[in-house]
CSV table of C-alpha atoms in Angstrom, one decimal:
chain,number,residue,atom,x,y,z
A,1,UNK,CA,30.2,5.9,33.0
A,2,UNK,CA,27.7,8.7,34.6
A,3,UNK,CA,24.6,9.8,33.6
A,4,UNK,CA,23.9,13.8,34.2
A,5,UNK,CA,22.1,14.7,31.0
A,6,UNK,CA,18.1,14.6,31.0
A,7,UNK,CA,16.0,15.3,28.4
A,8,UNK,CA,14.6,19.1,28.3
A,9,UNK,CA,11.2,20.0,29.3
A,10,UNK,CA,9.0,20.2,26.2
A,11,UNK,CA,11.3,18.5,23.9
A,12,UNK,CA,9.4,15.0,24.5
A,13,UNK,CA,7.7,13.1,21.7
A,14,UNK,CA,3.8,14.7,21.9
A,15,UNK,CA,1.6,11.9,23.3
A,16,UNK,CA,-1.5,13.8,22.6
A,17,UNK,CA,-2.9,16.2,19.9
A,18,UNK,CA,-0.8,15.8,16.5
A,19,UNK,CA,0.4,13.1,15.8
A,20,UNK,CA,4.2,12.8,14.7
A,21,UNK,CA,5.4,10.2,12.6
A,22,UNK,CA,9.0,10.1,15.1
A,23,UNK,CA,6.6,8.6,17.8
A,24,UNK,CA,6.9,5.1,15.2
A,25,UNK,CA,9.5,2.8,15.3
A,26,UNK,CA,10.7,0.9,12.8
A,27,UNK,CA,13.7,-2.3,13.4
A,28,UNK,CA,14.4,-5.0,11.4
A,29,UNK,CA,15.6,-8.3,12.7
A,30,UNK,CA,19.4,-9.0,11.7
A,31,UNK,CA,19.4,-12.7,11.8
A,32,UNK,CA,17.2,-13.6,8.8
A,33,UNK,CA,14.5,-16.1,10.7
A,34,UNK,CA,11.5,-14.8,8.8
A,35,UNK,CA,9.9,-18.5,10.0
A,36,UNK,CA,9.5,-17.7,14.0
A,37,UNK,CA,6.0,-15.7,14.3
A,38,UNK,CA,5.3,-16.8,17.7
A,39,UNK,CA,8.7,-15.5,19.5
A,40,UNK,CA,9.7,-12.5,19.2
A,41,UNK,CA,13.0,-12.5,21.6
A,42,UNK,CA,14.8,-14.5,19.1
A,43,UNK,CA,15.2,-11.6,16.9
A,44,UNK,CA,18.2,-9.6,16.9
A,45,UNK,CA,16.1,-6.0,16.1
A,46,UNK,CA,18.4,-3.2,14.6
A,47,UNK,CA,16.9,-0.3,14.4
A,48,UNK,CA,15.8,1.2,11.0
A,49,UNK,CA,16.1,5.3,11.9
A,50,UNK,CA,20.1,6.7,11.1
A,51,UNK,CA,19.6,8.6,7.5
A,52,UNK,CA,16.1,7.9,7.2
A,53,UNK,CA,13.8,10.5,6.5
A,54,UNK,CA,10.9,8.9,5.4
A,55,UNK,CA,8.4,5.7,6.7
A,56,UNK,CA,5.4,5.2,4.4
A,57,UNK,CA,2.9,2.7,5.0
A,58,UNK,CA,-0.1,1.1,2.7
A,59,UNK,CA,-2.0,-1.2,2.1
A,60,UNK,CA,-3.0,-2.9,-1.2
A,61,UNK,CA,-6.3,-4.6,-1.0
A,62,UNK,CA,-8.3,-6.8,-2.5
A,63,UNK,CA,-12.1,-6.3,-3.1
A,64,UNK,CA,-14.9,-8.2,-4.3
A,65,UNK,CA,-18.2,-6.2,-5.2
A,66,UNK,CA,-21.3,-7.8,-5.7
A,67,UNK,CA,-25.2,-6.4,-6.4
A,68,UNK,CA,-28.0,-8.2,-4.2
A,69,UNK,CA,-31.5,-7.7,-5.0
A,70,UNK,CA,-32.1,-6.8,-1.4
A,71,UNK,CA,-30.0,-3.4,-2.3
A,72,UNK,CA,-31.4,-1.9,-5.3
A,73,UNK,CA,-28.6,-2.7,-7.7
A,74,UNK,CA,-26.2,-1.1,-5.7
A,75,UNK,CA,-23.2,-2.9,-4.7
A,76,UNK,CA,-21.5,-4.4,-1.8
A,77,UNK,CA,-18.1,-4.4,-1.4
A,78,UNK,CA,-15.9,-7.0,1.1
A,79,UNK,CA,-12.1,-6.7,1.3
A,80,UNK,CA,-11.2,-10.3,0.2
A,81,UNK,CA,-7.5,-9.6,0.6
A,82,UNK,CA,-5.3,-7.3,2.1
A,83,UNK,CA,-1.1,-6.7,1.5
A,84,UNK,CA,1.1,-4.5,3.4
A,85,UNK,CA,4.2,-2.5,2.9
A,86,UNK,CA,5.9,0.0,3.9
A,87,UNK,CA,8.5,2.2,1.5
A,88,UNK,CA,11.1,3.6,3.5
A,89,UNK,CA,13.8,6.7,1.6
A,90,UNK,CA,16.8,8.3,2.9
A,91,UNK,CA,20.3,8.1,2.8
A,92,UNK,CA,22.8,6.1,2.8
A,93,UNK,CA,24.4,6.1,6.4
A,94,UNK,CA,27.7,3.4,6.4
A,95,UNK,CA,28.1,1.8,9.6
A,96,UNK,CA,24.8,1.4,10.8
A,97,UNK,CA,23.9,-2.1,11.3
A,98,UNK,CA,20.0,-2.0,9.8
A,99,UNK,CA,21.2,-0.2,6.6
A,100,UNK,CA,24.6,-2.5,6.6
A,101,UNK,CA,22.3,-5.2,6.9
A,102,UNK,CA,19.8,-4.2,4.3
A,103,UNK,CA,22.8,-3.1,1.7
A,104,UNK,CA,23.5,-6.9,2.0
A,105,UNK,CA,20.2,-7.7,0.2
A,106,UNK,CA,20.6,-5.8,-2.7
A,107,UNK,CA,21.0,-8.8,-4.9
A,108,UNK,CA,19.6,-11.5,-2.5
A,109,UNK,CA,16.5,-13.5,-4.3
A,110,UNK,CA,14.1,-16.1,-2.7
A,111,UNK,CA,14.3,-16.7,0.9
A,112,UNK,CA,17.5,-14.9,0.9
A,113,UNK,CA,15.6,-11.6,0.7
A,114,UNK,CA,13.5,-12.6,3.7
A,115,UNK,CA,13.3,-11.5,7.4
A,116,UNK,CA,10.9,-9.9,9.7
A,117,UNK,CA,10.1,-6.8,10.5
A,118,UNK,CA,8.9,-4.9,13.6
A,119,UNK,CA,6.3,-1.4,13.1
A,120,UNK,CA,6.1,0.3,16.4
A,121,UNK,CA,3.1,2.0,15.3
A,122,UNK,CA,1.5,4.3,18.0
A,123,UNK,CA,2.7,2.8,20.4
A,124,UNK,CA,1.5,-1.3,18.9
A,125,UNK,CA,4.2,-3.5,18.0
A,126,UNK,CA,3.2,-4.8,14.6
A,127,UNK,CA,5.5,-8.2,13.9
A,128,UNK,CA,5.6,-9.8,10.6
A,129,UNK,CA,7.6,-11.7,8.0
A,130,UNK,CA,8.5,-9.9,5.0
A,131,UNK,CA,10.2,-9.7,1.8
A,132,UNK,CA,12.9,-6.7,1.3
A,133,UNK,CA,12.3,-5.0,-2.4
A,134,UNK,CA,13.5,-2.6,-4.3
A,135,UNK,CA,16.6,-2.2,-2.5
A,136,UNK,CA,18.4,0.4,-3.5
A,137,UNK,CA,21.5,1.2,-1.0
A,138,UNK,CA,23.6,4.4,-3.5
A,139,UNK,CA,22.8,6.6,-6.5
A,140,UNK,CA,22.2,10.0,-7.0
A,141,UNK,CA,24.1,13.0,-8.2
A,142,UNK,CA,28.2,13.2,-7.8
A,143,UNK,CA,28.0,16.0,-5.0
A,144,UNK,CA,25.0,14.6,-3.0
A,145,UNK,CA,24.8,12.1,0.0
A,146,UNK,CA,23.8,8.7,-1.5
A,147,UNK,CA,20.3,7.6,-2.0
A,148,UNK,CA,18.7,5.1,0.1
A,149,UNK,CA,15.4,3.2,0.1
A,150,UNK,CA,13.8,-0.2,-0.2
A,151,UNK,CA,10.2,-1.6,0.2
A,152,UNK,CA,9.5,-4.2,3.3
A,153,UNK,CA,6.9,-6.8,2.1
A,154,UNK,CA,4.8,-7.4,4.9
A,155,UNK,CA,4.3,-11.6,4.5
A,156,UNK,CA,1.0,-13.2,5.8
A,157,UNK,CA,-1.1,-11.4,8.6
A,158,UNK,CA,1.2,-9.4,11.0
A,159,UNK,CA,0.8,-9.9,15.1
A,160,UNK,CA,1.0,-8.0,17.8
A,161,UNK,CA,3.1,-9.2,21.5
A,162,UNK,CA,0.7,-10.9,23.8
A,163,UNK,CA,1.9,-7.8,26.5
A,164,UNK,CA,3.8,-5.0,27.2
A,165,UNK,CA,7.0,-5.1,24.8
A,166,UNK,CA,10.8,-3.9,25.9
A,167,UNK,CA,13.7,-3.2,23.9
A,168,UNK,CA,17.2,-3.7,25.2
A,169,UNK,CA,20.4,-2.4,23.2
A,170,UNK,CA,22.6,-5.0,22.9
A,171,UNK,CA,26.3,-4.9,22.9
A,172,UNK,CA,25.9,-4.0,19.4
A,173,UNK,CA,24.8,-0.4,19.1
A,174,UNK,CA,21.2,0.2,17.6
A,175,UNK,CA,20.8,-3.2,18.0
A,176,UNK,CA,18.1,-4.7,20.6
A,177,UNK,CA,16.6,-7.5,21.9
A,178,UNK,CA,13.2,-8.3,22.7
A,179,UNK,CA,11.2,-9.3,25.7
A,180,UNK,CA,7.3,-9.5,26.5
A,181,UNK,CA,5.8,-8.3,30.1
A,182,UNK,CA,2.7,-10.5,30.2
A,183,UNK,CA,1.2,-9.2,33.0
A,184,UNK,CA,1.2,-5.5,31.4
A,185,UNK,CA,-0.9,-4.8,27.8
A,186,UNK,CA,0.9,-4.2,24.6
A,187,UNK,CA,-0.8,-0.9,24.3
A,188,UNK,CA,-1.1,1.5,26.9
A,189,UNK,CA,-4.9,3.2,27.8
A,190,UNK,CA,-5.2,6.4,25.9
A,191,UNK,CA,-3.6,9.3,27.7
A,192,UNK,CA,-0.8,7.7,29.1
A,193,UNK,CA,3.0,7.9,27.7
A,194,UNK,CA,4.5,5.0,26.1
A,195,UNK,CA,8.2,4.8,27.2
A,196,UNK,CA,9.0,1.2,26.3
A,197,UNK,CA,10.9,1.7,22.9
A,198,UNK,CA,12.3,4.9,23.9
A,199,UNK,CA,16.2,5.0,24.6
């Protein structure tokens, strides 16, 4: 099959100035192994993007604050915990494999309701185990599209790839595999364009 269509000039994703949320990436691996945090080629990544509208991250933390005498009764605060999420809304789109994969969860409990989860943030792959909540895959009023949203659970500290990181769609579309250029960084220098996750 040919390829004769280019992307027009000015139409790219901004990689300076304002920031858009688009330029993140969010995929979650369709083969529940929420165990392997050192490999991230065994994943099968589907991408999390088809009738979603919104990607909200945040961070719950723990704090600790404590007055020393060497700060005149003022206090000092150290983050003595830190969990992530990220609460994603849309709706419902049948046939795509992230949100067929996700409606699947709806009543999964315990390890069942684990995977991990990859954040293209900014251009840094953010890996992690995680938890799928709140899933809700329908709902909403008799002549609207269905609702769509869940919470991902970020589980334990996430990691980054140890270089550059590729996506490749499988035979299955909107879903990728993984592979790591050691020889190039994960992040590009400031000012350059990112191109590895787009497709």
């Amino acid at each position: 099959m040919a390829t004769n269509l280019v992307q027009i000039k000015g139409t790219e994703i901004p990689t300076d100035g304002a920031a858009l949320n688009v330029a993140n990436r969010l995929y979650i691996d369709i083969t529940d192994n929420d165990n392997d945090l050192s490999d991230i080629t065994t994943g099968k990544w589907a991408w999390l993007a088809r009738g979603i509208s919104e990607i909200t991250p945040s961070w719950q933390e723990k704090t600790q604050k404590t007055a020393y005498y060497d700060e005149d009764g003022h206090d000092d605060t150290e983050v003595t915990g830190k969990s992530m999420q990220l609460a994603v809304k849309g709706v419902r789109y049948l046939g795509d494999p992230a949100q067929d994969y996700i409606d699947g969860k709806q009543y999964a409990i315990g390890s069942a309701a684990k995977t991990r989860v990859l954040w293209i943030n900014n251009g840094m792959p953010v890996v992690s185990a995680c938890t799928l909540t709140a899933v809700t895959p329908t709902g909403g009023a008799a002549d609207a599209q269905q609702n769509f949203s869940l919470t991902i659970a970020f589980n334990g500290a996430p990691k980054t790839t140890t270089g550059k990181l590729t996506l490749n769609e499988s035979d299955q579309a909107r879903v990728f595999t993984a592979s790591v250029d050691d020889k190039t960084p994960a992040v590009p220098p400031a000012g350059t364009h990112d191109t590895q996750n787009q497709h």
